[in-house]
PDB file of C-alpha atoms in Angstrom:
ATOM      1  CA  PHE C   1       0.070  -0.090   0.178  1.00 85.00           C
ATOM      2  CA  TRP C   2       3.095   2.157   0.909  1.00 87.00           C
ATOM      3  CA  ASP C   3       4.382   1.182  -2.940  1.00 88.00           C
ATOM      4  CA  PHE C   4       1.049   3.009  -4.607  1.00 89.00           C
ATOM      5  CA  LEU C   5       0.993   5.656  -2.627  1.00 89.00           C
ATOM      6  CA  ILE C   6       4.826   6.403  -3.225  1.00 90.00           C
ATOM      7  CA  LEU C   7       3.869   5.933  -6.983  1.00 90.00           C
ATOM      8  CA  PHE C   8       0.266   7.601  -6.796  1.00 90.00           C
ATOM      9  CA  PHE C   9       1.650  11.262  -5.424  1.00 88.00           C
ATOM     10  CA  CYS C  10       5.463  11.096  -5.377  1.00 88.00           C
ATOM     11  CA  LEU C  11       6.615  10.189  -9.374  1.00 89.00           C
ATOM     12  CA  PRO C  12       3.385  12.493 -11.078  1.00 89.00           C
ATOM     13  CA  VAL C  13       5.057  15.042  -9.200  1.00 87.00           C
ATOM     14  CA  VAL C  14       8.467  14.332 -10.506  1.00 87.00           C
ATOM     15  CA  ILE C  15       7.950  14.001 -13.763  1.00 88.00           C
ATOM     16  CA  PHE C  16       5.239  17.169 -13.629  1.00 86.00           C
ATOM     17  CA  ASN C  17       8.160  19.029 -11.613  1.00 84.00           C
ATOM     18  CA  GLU C  18      10.998  17.865 -15.078  1.00 82.00           C
ATOM     19  CA  ILE C  19       8.463  18.811 -17.645  1.00 84.00           C
ATOM     20  CA  THR C  20       7.612  22.953 -16.402  1.00 82.00           C
ATOM     21  CA  LYS C  21      10.410  23.607 -13.966  1.00 79.00           C
ATOM     22  CA  LYS C  22       7.501  24.306 -11.783  1.00 81.00           C
ATOM     23  CA  ARG C  23       7.223  21.413  -9.058  1.00 80.00           C
ATOM     24  CA  LEU C  24       2.994  20.659  -8.516  1.00 80.00           C
ATOM     25  CA  LEU C  25       1.724  21.893  -4.826  1.00 81.00           C
ATOM     26  CA  GLY C  26       4.535  24.199  -4.834  1.00 79.00           C
ATOM     27  CA  ASP C  27       6.090  24.036  -0.885  1.00 80.00           C
ATOM     28  CA  MET C  28       4.405  21.318  -0.230  1.00 86.00           C
ATOM     29  CA  SER C  29       5.546  19.385  -2.458  1.00 85.00           C
ATOM     30  CA  CYS C  30       8.936  20.065  -1.371  1.00 86.00           C
ATOM     31  CA  ARG C  31       8.496  19.280   2.270  1.00 89.00           C
ATOM     32  CA  ILE C  32       5.486  16.144   0.902  1.00 90.00           C
ATOM     33  CA  VAL C  33       7.634  14.516  -1.872  1.00 89.00           C
ATOM     34  CA  PRO C  34      11.275  13.465   0.760  1.00 90.00           C
ATOM     35  CA  PHE C  35       8.908  12.820   3.587  1.00 92.00           C
ATOM     36  CA  MET C  36       6.983   9.930   1.935  1.00 91.00           C
ATOM     37  CA  GLU C  37      10.760   8.174   0.017  1.00 91.00           C
ATOM     38  CA  VAL C  38      12.558   8.637   3.350  1.00 91.00           C
ATOM     39  CA  SER C  39       9.274   6.794   5.333  1.00 92.00           C
ATOM     40  CA  SER C  40       8.970   4.628   2.351  1.00 91.00           C
ATOM     41  CA  LEU C  41      12.217   3.105   3.491  1.00 92.00           C
ATOM     42  CA  GLY C  42      11.295   2.896   6.737  1.00 92.00           C
ATOM     43  CA  VAL C  43       8.311   0.388   6.116  1.00 93.00           C
ATOM     44  CA  THR C  44      10.626  -1.607   4.112  1.00 92.00           C
ATOM     45  CA  THR C  45      13.039  -2.412   6.771  1.00 92.00           C
ATOM     46  CA  PHE C  46      11.651  -2.090   9.254  1.00 93.00           C
ATOM     47  CA  SER C  47       9.228  -5.776   7.492  1.00 91.00           C
ATOM     48  CA  LEU C  48      12.181  -6.868   6.013  1.00 90.00           C
ATOM     49  CA  CYS C  49      13.852  -7.434   9.958  1.00 89.00           C
ATOM     50  CA  ALA C  50      10.073  -8.812  11.074  1.00 88.00           C
ATOM     51  CA  LEU C  51      10.427 -11.048   8.449  1.00 86.00           C
ATOM     52  CA  GLY C  52      13.261 -12.590   9.596  1.00 85.00           C
ATOM     53  CA  ILE C  53      12.430 -12.365  12.574  1.00 84.00           C
ATOM     54  CA  ASP C  54       9.267 -14.095  12.277  1.00 82.00           C
ATOM     55  CA  ARG C  55      11.336 -16.651   9.871  1.00 80.00           C
ATOM     56  CA  PHE C  56      13.660 -17.138  12.825  1.00 79.00           C
ATOM     57  CA  HIS C  57      10.368 -18.026  14.466  1.00 79.00           C
ATOM     58  CA  ALA C  58       9.414 -20.857  12.581  1.00 75.00           C
ATOM     59  CA  ALA C  59      12.922 -21.728  12.755  1.00 73.00           C
ATOM     60  CA  THR C  60      13.344 -22.142  16.483  1.00 74.00           C
ATOM     61  CA  SER C  61       9.891 -23.305  16.975  1.00 70.00           C
ATOM     62  CA  PRO C  62       9.852 -26.728  19.622  1.00 65.00           C
ATOM     63  CA  GLN C  63       6.525 -26.902  16.736  1.00 60.00           C
ATOM     64  CA  ALA C  64       7.023 -25.682  13.983  1.00 53.00           C
ATOM     65  CA  SER C  65       3.878 -27.533  12.141  1.00 55.00           C
ATOM     66  CA  THR C  66       1.315 -26.689  15.198  1.00 57.00           C
ATOM     67  CA  ARG C  67       2.772 -22.855  15.476  1.00 60.00           C
ATOM     68  CA  PRO C  68      -0.949 -21.094  16.268  1.00 65.00           C
ATOM     69  CA  ILE C  69      -1.473 -18.701  13.030  1.00 73.00           C
ATOM     70  CA  GLU C  70      -1.107 -15.010  14.263  1.00 74.00           C
ATOM     71  CA  GLN C  71      -4.511 -13.043  14.899  1.00 82.00           C
ATOM     72  CA  CYS C  72      -5.046  -9.968  12.589  1.00 84.00           C
ATOM     73  CA  GLN C  73      -4.881  -7.681  16.036  1.00 88.00           C
ATOM     74  CA  SER C  74      -1.319  -8.795  15.908  1.00 85.00           C
ATOM     75  CA  ILE C  75      -0.548  -8.570  12.405  1.00 86.00           C
ATOM     76  CA  ILE C  76      -2.491  -5.616  12.710  1.00 90.00           C
ATOM     77  CA  ALA C  77      -0.319  -3.759  16.090  1.00 90.00           C
ATOM     78  CA  LYS C  78       2.957  -4.113  13.801  1.00 89.00           C
ATOM     79  CA  LEU C  79       2.010  -2.604  10.833  1.00 90.00           C
ATOM     80  CA  ALA C  80       0.991   0.182  12.952  1.00 92.00           C
ATOM     81  CA  VAL C  81       4.140   0.152  14.335  1.00 93.00           C
ATOM     82  CA  ILE C  82       6.555   0.121  11.131  1.00 93.00           C
ATOM     83  CA  TRP C  83       4.692   2.635  10.258  1.00 93.00           C
ATOM     84  CA  VAL C  84       4.765   4.905  13.540  1.00 93.00           C
ATOM     85  CA  GLY C  85       7.548   4.269  13.893  1.00 93.00           C
ATOM     86  CA  SER C  86       9.068   4.930  10.096  1.00 93.00           C
ATOM     87  CA  MET C  87       7.183   8.297   9.922  1.00 93.00           C
ATOM     88  CA  THR C  88       7.767   9.204  13.503  1.00 93.00           C
ATOM     89  CA  LEU C  89      11.653   8.661  12.196  1.00 92.00           C
ATOM     90  CA  SER C  90      11.274  10.921   8.743  1.00 91.00           C
ATOM     91  CA  VAL C  91       9.872  14.475  10.761  1.00 91.00           C
ATOM     92  CA  PRO C  92      12.905  16.006  10.273  1.00 90.00           C
ATOM     93  CA  GLU C  93      11.857  15.296   6.601  1.00 89.00           C
ATOM     94  CA  ILE C  94       9.372  17.811   6.650  1.00 90.00           C
ATOM     95  CA  LEU C  95      11.318  20.935   8.241  1.00 88.00           C
ATOM     96  CA  LEU C  96      14.942  20.112   6.301  1.00 86.00           C
ATOM     97  CA  TRP C  97      13.696  20.772   3.043  1.00 85.00           C
ATOM     98  CA  GLN C  98      12.062  23.779   1.437  1.00 83.00           C
ATOM     99  CA  LEU C  99      10.680  25.607  -2.727  1.00 82.00           C
ATOM    100  CA  ALA C 100      13.736  27.611  -3.233  1.00 80.00           C
ATOM    101  CA  GLN C 101      13.619  29.574  -7.900  1.00 76.00           C
ATOM    102  CA  ASP C 102      16.644  30.811  -9.706  1.00 74.00           C
ATOM    103  CA  THR C 103      16.600  31.765 -13.214  1.00 74.00           C
ATOM    104  CA  SER C 104      17.366  29.020 -15.691  1.00 68.00           C
ATOM    105  CA  PRO C 105      20.747  30.303 -18.129  1.00 65.00           C
ATOM    106  CA  VAL C 106      19.622  28.734 -21.183  1.00 64.00           C
ATOM    107  CA  SER C 107      15.843  30.110 -21.281  1.00 66.00           C
ATOM    108  CA  GLY C 108      16.421  32.669 -18.821  1.00 67.00           C
ATOM    109  CA  GLY C 109      12.689  32.236 -17.187  1.00 72.00           C
ATOM    110  CA  VAL C 110      12.274  31.404 -13.912  1.00 74.00           C
ATOM    111  CA  THR C 111      12.362  27.732 -12.369  1.00 77.00           C
ATOM    112  CA  GLU C 112      11.646  26.579  -8.591  1.00 79.00           C
ATOM    113  CA  PHE C 113      13.364  23.525  -7.142  1.00 78.00           C
ATOM    114  CA  CYS C 114      13.265  22.041  -4.060  1.00 81.00           C
ATOM    115  CA  THR C 115      16.623  22.582  -1.748  1.00 82.00           C
ATOM    116  CA  MET C 116      17.161  20.945   1.358  1.00 83.00           C
ATOM    117  CA  LYS C 117      18.145  23.816   4.334  1.00 83.00           C
ATOM    118  CA  PRO C 118      16.187  23.836   7.016  1.00 84.00           C
ATOM    119  CA  SER C 119      13.696  27.324   7.227  1.00 80.00           C
ATOM    120  CA  SER C 120      15.187  29.390  10.012  1.00 80.00           C
ATOM    121  CA  ASN C 121      11.449  30.920  11.425  1.00 82.00           C
ATOM    122  CA  LEU C 122      11.671  27.154  13.219  1.00 83.00           C
ATOM    123  CA  PRO C 123      12.649  28.104  16.874  1.00 86.00           C
ATOM    124  CA  GLU C 124      16.049  27.210  17.568  1.00 86.00           C
ATOM    125  CA  SER C 125      16.386  24.656  19.920  1.00 86.00           C
ATOM    126  CA  ILE C 126      14.122  22.454  17.067  1.00 88.00           C
ATOM    127  CA  TYR C 127      16.632  24.190  14.373  1.00 88.00           C
ATOM    128  CA  SER C 128      19.239  22.861  15.998  1.00 88.00           C
ATOM    129  CA  LEU C 129      17.608  20.666  15.618  1.00 89.00           C
ATOM    130  CA  VAL C 130      17.168  19.710  11.669  1.00 88.00           C
ATOM    131  CA  LEU C 131      21.245  21.209  11.338  1.00 88.00           C
ATOM    132  CA  THR C 132      22.645  17.583  13.208  1.00 89.00           C
ATOM    133  CA  TYR C 133      19.799  15.740  11.636  1.00 89.00           C
ATOM    134  CA  GLN C 134      20.897  17.122   8.062  1.00 86.00           C
ATOM    135  CA  ASN C 135      25.250  16.773   9.381  1.00 86.00           C
ATOM    136  CA  ALA C 136      24.195  13.399   9.394  1.00 87.00           C
ATOM    137  CA  ARG C 137      21.774  12.411   7.404  1.00 87.00           C
ATOM    138  CA  MET C 138      24.207  10.295   5.189  1.00 86.00           C
ATOM    139  CA  TRP C 139      25.738   7.876   7.430  1.00 88.00           C
ATOM    140  CA  TRP C 140      22.159   8.072   9.085  1.00 90.00           C
ATOM    141  CA  TYR C 141      20.487   6.648   5.471  1.00 88.00           C
ATOM    142  CA  PHE C 142      23.627   3.866   4.959  1.00 90.00           C
ATOM    143  CA  GLY C 143      22.928   2.749   8.369  1.00 90.00           C
ATOM    144  CA  CYS C 144      19.226   2.119   9.678  1.00 90.00           C
ATOM    145  CA  TYR C 145      17.875   2.268   4.796  1.00 92.00           C
ATOM    146  CA  PHE C 146      21.091   0.200   3.725  1.00 91.00           C
ATOM    147  CA  CYS C 147      22.520  -1.839   6.009  1.00 90.00           C
ATOM    148  CA  LEU C 148      19.919  -2.526   8.642  1.00 91.00           C
ATOM    149  CA  PRO C 149      17.370  -4.524   6.287  1.00 90.00           C
ATOM    150  CA  ILE C 150      20.479  -6.206   4.392  1.00 90.00           C
ATOM    151  CA  LEU C 151      22.042  -7.883   7.024  1.00 90.00           C
ATOM    152  CA  PHE C 152      19.106  -7.983   9.730  1.00 87.00           C
ATOM    153  CA  THR C 153      18.331 -10.525   6.706  1.00 87.00           C
ATOM    154  CA  VAL C 154      21.117 -11.893   5.869  1.00 88.00           C
ATOM    155  CA  SER C 155      21.882 -12.479   9.844  1.00 87.00           C
ATOM    156  CA  CYS C 156      18.777 -14.120  10.029  1.00 84.00           C
ATOM    157  CA  GLN C 157      18.783 -16.775   6.613  1.00 82.00           C
ATOM    158  CA  LEU C 158      22.670 -18.563   8.395  1.00 84.00           C
ATOM    159  CA  VAL C 159      21.070 -19.055  11.548  1.00 82.00           C
ATOM    160  CA  THR C 160      17.822 -19.943  10.386  1.00 78.00           C
ATOM    161  CA  ARG C 161      19.718 -22.461   8.157  1.00 78.00           C
ATOM    162  CA  ARG C 162      22.211 -24.179   9.800  1.00 80.00           C
ATOM    163  CA  ILE C 163      19.547 -24.268  12.479  1.00 76.00           C
ATOM    164  CA  ARG C 164      17.522 -26.128  10.244  1.00 70.00           C
ATOM    165  CA  GLY C 165      20.448 -27.647   9.121  1.00 68.00           C
ATOM    166  CA  THR C 166      21.249 -29.557  12.775  1.00 61.00           C
ATOM    167  CA  GLU C 167      18.189 -30.140  14.968  1.00 56.00           C
ATOM    168  CA  LYS C 168      15.410 -30.102  11.499  1.00 52.00           C
ATOM    169  CA  LYS C 169      16.251 -32.245   8.524  1.00 49.00           C
ATOM    170  CA  SER C 170      15.759 -34.678   8.732  1.00 50.00           C
ATOM    171  CA  GLU C 171      11.951 -33.977   9.848  1.00 52.00           C
ATOM    172  CA  CYS C 172      11.753 -30.692   7.036  1.00 46.00           C
ATOM    173  CA  ARG C 173      13.383 -32.549   3.757  1.00 47.00           C
ATOM    174  CA  GLY C 174      10.459 -33.723   1.601  1.00 48.00           C
ATOM    175  CA  THR C 175       7.811 -32.926   3.871  1.00 64.00           C
ATOM    176  CA  LYS C 176       5.465 -30.146   2.618  1.00 65.00           C
ATOM    177  CA  HIS C 177       6.020 -27.671   5.053  1.00 63.00           C
ATOM    178  CA  GLY C 178       9.642 -28.232   4.679  1.00 65.00           C
ATOM    179  CA  GLN C 179       9.372 -26.758   1.081  1.00 70.00           C
ATOM    180  CA  CYS C 180       6.907 -23.612   2.327  1.00 71.00           C
ATOM    181  CA  GLU C 181       9.242 -22.884   4.888  1.00 71.00           C
ATOM    182  CA  SER C 182      12.195 -22.690   2.228  1.00 74.00           C
ATOM    183  CA  HIS C 183       9.720 -20.670  -0.327  1.00 76.00           C
ATOM    184  CA  LEU C 184       9.021 -18.572   2.275  1.00 78.00           C
ATOM    185  CA  ASN C 185      12.278 -18.214   3.200  1.00 78.00           C
ATOM    186  CA  CYS C 186      12.945 -17.559  -1.122  1.00 81.00           C
ATOM    187  CA  THR C 187      10.663 -13.914  -1.013  1.00 82.00           C
ATOM    188  CA  ILE C 188      11.746 -12.413   1.583  1.00 85.00           C
ATOM    189  CA  ILE C 189      15.858 -13.423   0.307  1.00 87.00           C
ATOM    190  CA  ALA C 190      14.368 -11.687  -3.360  1.00 87.00           C
ATOM    191  CA  LEU C 191      12.486  -8.936  -1.084  1.00 88.00           C
ATOM    192  CA  THR C 192      16.401  -8.398   0.113  1.00 89.00           C
ATOM    193  CA  ILE C 193      17.549  -8.273  -2.934  1.00 90.00           C
ATOM    194  CA  ILE C 194      15.723  -5.946  -5.083  1.00 90.00           C
ATOM    195  CA  TYR C 195      16.087  -3.732  -2.545  1.00 91.00           C
ATOM    196  CA  GLY C 196      19.516  -3.711  -1.908  1.00 90.00           C
ATOM    197  CA  LEU C 197      19.606  -2.522  -5.714  1.00 90.00           C
ATOM    198  CA  CYS C 198      18.184  -0.430  -6.075  1.00 89.00           C
ATOM    199  CA  THR C 199      18.743   1.832  -2.854  1.00 89.00           C
ATOM    200  CA  THR C 200      22.801   1.217  -4.082  1.00 89.00           C
ATOM    201  CA  PRO C 201      22.953   3.843  -6.161  1.00 86.00           C
ATOM    202  CA  GLU C 202      20.931   6.642  -3.639  1.00 86.00           C
ATOM    203  CA  ASN C 203      23.347   5.682  -0.813  1.00 87.00           C
ATOM    204  CA  VAL C 204      26.807   6.035  -3.282  1.00 85.00           C
ATOM    205  CA  CYS C 205      26.076   8.737  -4.462  1.00 84.00           C
ATOM    206  CA  ASN C 206      25.258  10.566  -1.197  1.00 82.00           C
ATOM    207  CA  ILE C 207      28.871   9.389  -0.555  1.00 82.00           C
ATOM    208  CA  VAL C 208      29.717  11.209  -3.850  1.00 80.00           C
ATOM    209  CA  VAL C 209      28.052  13.935  -3.014  1.00 78.00           C
ATOM    210  CA  ALA C 210      29.110  14.760   0.107  1.00 76.00           C
ATOM    211  CA  TYR C 211      33.134  15.038  -0.617  1.00 77.00           C
ATOM    212  CA  MET C 212      32.604  16.252  -3.313  1.00 74.00           C
ATOM    213  CA  SER C 213      29.873  18.699  -3.741  1.00 65.00           C
ATOM    214  CA  PRO C 214      31.472  22.299  -4.192  1.00 66.00           C
ATOM    215  CA  ASP C 215      33.341  20.566  -7.326  1.00 68.00           C
ATOM    216  CA  MET C 216      29.658  20.083  -9.540  1.00 72.00           C
ATOM    217  CA  SER C 217      27.176  21.708 -11.705  1.00 74.00           C
ATOM    218  CA  LYS C 218      23.965  22.047  -9.862  1.00 73.00           C
ATOM    219  CA  GLN C 219      22.865  19.859 -13.444  1.00 77.00           C
ATOM    220  CA  THR C 220      25.440  17.353 -11.552  1.00 79.00           C
ATOM    221  CA  LEU C 221      23.365  17.625  -7.955  1.00 78.00           C
ATOM    222  CA  ASP C 222      19.643  17.039 -10.263  1.00 78.00           C
ATOM    223  CA  LEU C 223      20.310  14.178 -12.864  1.00 83.00           C
ATOM    224  CA  LEU C 224      21.731  12.715  -9.612  1.00 83.00           C
ATOM    225  CA  ASN C 225      18.823  13.189  -7.367  1.00 83.00           C
ATOM    226  CA  LEU C 226      16.425  12.082 -10.011  1.00 85.00           C
ATOM    227  CA  ILE C 227      17.585   9.647 -10.736  1.00 86.00           C
ATOM    228  CA  ASN C 228      18.035   8.099  -7.348  1.00 86.00           C
ATOM    229  CA  GLN C 229      14.162   8.477  -6.436  1.00 86.00           C
ATOM    230  CA  PHE C 230      13.018   6.391 -10.039  1.00 88.00           C
ATOM    231  CA  PHE C 231      15.813   3.666  -8.528  1.00 90.00           C
ATOM    232  CA  LEU C 232      12.856   4.516  -5.582  1.00 89.00           C
ATOM    233  CA  PHE C 233       9.763   4.356  -8.079  1.00 91.00           C
ATOM    234  CA  PHE C 234      11.485   0.965  -9.517  1.00 91.00           C
ATOM    235  CA  LYS C 235      11.440  -0.161  -6.541  1.00 90.00           C
ATOM    236  CA  CYS C 236       7.806   0.373  -5.902  1.00 89.00           C
ATOM    237  CA  SER C 237       7.258  -0.654  -9.436  1.00 89.00           C
ATOM    238  CA  VAL C 238       8.635  -4.328  -8.465  1.00 89.00           C
ATOM    239  CA  THR C 239       7.990  -5.630  -5.126  1.00 87.00           C
ATOM    240  CA  PRO C 240       4.299  -6.541  -5.027  1.00 85.00           C
ATOM    241  CA  VAL C 241       4.692  -8.460  -8.392  1.00 85.00           C
ATOM    242  CA  LEU C 242       7.285  -9.596  -7.446  1.00 83.00           C
ATOM    243  CA  LEU C 243       4.977 -10.709  -3.943  1.00 82.00           C
ATOM    244  CA  LEU C 244       2.067 -12.334  -6.749  1.00 81.00           C
ATOM    245  CA  CYS C 245       5.065 -14.149  -8.116  1.00 79.00           C
ATOM    246  CA  LEU C 246       7.155 -15.290  -5.866  1.00 77.00           C
ATOM    247  CA  CYS C 247       3.987 -16.003  -3.738  1.00 74.00           C
ATOM    248  CA  ARG C 248       1.971 -19.086  -4.770  1.00 74.00           C
ATOM    249  CA  PRO C 249      -1.382 -17.755  -2.553  1.00 74.00           C
ATOM    250  CA  LEU C 250      -0.597 -14.641  -3.182  1.00 75.00           C
ATOM    251  CA  GLY C 251      -1.120 -14.679  -6.949  1.00 75.00           C
ATOM    252  CA  GLN C 252      -3.464 -18.031  -6.787  1.00 78.00           C
ATOM    253  CA  ALA C 253      -5.850 -15.037  -4.407  1.00 79.00           C
ATOM    254  CA  PHE C 254      -5.049 -11.882  -7.159  1.00 77.00           C
ATOM    255  CA  MET C 255      -5.545 -14.396 -10.030  1.00 80.00           C
ATOM    256  CA  ASP C 256      -8.827 -15.963  -8.726  1.00 80.00           C
ATOM    257  CA  CYS C 257     -10.363 -11.958  -8.443  1.00 80.00           C
ATOM    258  CA  CYS C 258      -9.380 -11.125 -11.945  1.00 75.00           C
ATOM    259  CA  CYS C 259     -10.907 -14.308 -12.624  1.00 74.00           C
ATOM    260  CA  CYS C 260     -13.853 -12.435 -11.534  1.00 73.00           C
ATOM    261  CA  CYS C 261     -13.051  -9.795 -13.267  1.00 66.00           C
ATOM    262  CA  CYS C 262     -14.207 -11.827 -16.475  1.00 64.00           C
ATOM    263  CA  GLU C 263     -18.447 -12.248 -17.947  1.00 52.00           C
ATOM    264  CA  GLY C 264     -17.431 -16.025 -18.790  1.00 51.00           C
ATOM    265  CA  CYS C 265     -15.610 -16.738 -15.953  1.00 50.00           C
ATOM    266  CA  GLY C 266     -18.677 -19.946 -15.152  1.00 48.00           C
ATOM    267  CA  SER C 267     -19.284 -20.351 -19.067  1.00 48.00           C
ATOM    268  CA  ASP C 268     -17.494 -24.146 -18.456  1.00 47.00           C
ATOM    269  CA  THR C 269     -17.816 -26.809 -15.557  1.00 42.00           C
ATOM    270  CA  THR C 270     -14.274 -27.861 -16.670  1.00 45.00           C
ATOM    271  CA  SER C 271     -12.645 -24.261 -15.121  1.00 45.00           C
ATOM    272  CA  SER C 272     -15.346 -24.427 -12.471  1.00 47.00           C
ATOM    273  CA  GLU C 273     -13.371 -28.109 -11.404  1.00 47.00           C
ATOM    274  CA  GLY C 274     -10.014 -25.872 -11.573  1.00 50.00           C
ATOM    275  CA  SER C 275     -10.837 -23.044 -10.198  1.00 50.00           C
ATOM    276  CA  ALA C 276     -11.966 -25.955  -7.111  1.00 49.00           C
ATOM    277  CA  ASP C 277      -8.587 -27.928  -7.838  1.00 52.00           C
ATOM    278  CA  SER C 278      -6.644 -24.649  -7.408  1.00 50.00           C
ATOM    279  CA  LYS C 279      -8.143 -23.521  -4.277  1.00 49.00           C
ATOM    280  CA  LEU C 280      -7.829 -26.971  -2.348  1.00 45.00           C
ATOM    281  CA  LYS C 281      -4.120 -26.688  -2.536  1.00 49.00           C
ATOM    282  CA  THR C 282      -4.672 -23.286  -1.823  1.00 48.00           C
ATOM    283  CA  GLU C 283      -5.559 -23.859   1.418  1.00 47.00           C
ATOM    284  CA  MET C 284      -3.206 -26.590   1.816  1.00 45.00           C
ATOM    285  CA  SER C 285      -0.924 -24.478   1.913  1.00 46.00           C
ATOM    286  CA  SER C 286       0.340 -22.176   5.097  1.00 44.00           C
ATOM    287  CA  SER C 287      -0.151 -18.456   4.795  1.00 44.00           C
ATOM    288  CA  ILE C 288       1.743 -15.667   4.028  1.00 44.00           C
ATOM    289  CA  PHE C 289       4.443 -15.255   6.824  1.00 45.00           C
ATOM    290  CA  PHE C 290       3.211 -17.626   8.845  1.00 45.00           C
ATOM    291  CA  ASP C 291       4.415 -20.931   9.788  1.00 46.00           C
ATOM    292  CA  LYS C 292       0.942 -23.225  10.966  1.00 46.00           C
ATOM    293  CA  PRO C 293       0.192 -25.666   7.381  1.00 47.00           C
ATOM    294  CA  ARG C 294      -3.763 -25.365   7.516  1.00 48.00           C
ATOM    295  CA  GLU C 295      -5.124 -29.132   7.910  1.00 49.00           C
ATOM    296  CA  THR C 296      -6.513 -31.016   5.033  1.00 50.00           C
ATOM    297  CA  PRO C 297      -9.968 -30.090   4.579  1.00 51.00           C
ATOM    298  CA  PRO C 298     -13.193 -31.187   3.151  1.00 51.00           C
ATOM    299  CA  PRO C 299     -13.031 -31.941  -0.219  1.00 51.00           C
ATOM    300  CA  LEU C 300     -14.491 -29.491  -2.396  1.00 49.00           C
ATOM    301  CA  LEU C 301     -17.769 -29.663  -5.305  1.00 49.00           C
ATOM    302  CA  ALA C 302     -17.878 -28.083  -8.223  1.00 48.00           C
ATOM    303  CA  LEU C 303     -20.477 -26.023  -7.490  1.00 49.00           C
ATOM    304  CA  GLY C 304     -21.135 -22.549  -9.166  1.00 48.00           C
ATOM    305  CA  THR C 305     -19.389 -20.338 -10.541  1.00 49.00           C
ATOM    306  CA  PRO C 306     -15.164 -20.762  -9.832  1.00 51.00           C
ATOM    307  CA  CYS C 307     -15.544 -17.229  -8.475  1.00 46.00           C
TER     308      CYS C 307
END
């Protein structure tokens, strides 16, 4: 959902600014767009950490195959902590950016751009905190939003593999539960790889700009910032597709919803039986990131439409 917000709100603002050299929504967009982009990094970072902890608990649980499915209230509470924490850590971005204007040397027209400069109207204590955040922003970005999720995921995967290799190797090999656990681990690793590849250019650019910005022109800095933003948009576009492709229960549910939108989805009995079989397989598999494989349900009758 947060990836959708980034693509729905931030992408049009950035494209409009590049085409017209005018900032859509003015000073508000200069503050909201960085806030949402950094919050997106925080949501992804803490979600990967939470999923790594979940995989570790699945590996160390004494009765992994009978571990109960997590309640919806618990999941919502964890999501609330992730979202509120990410947005709280991104609040300094709202106070750090502001709208500025400049005269283009090529066209002679007035262009608008966002600059990283705290407003002098802020209270002195808040102003000093924002300046401290600006000075430490590069390393905070690199440590929290790049190193933390990657190191956390790698550590959890290594510990999980070692525990499963020593204690539960004979139990999980060839079983439905073991295959599902392996598939979920691969999904988390794929999400981490995509996140790492898409955030590496921005962190490299931040380090280069921090030490070489006096020698770089404004046009070069703007181009680097634009490239970093589109890598973020690429991550937000690829992550949902990757989840649908790698997580078979989620992908099957998505395809069933798409089938319901088709007028002829219930035209023949064969498609109805195929949908019933797919639903049976989905019920027998475990949920996306939780561990109890569902007990075998009673056979589903091929009645009505597959929707």
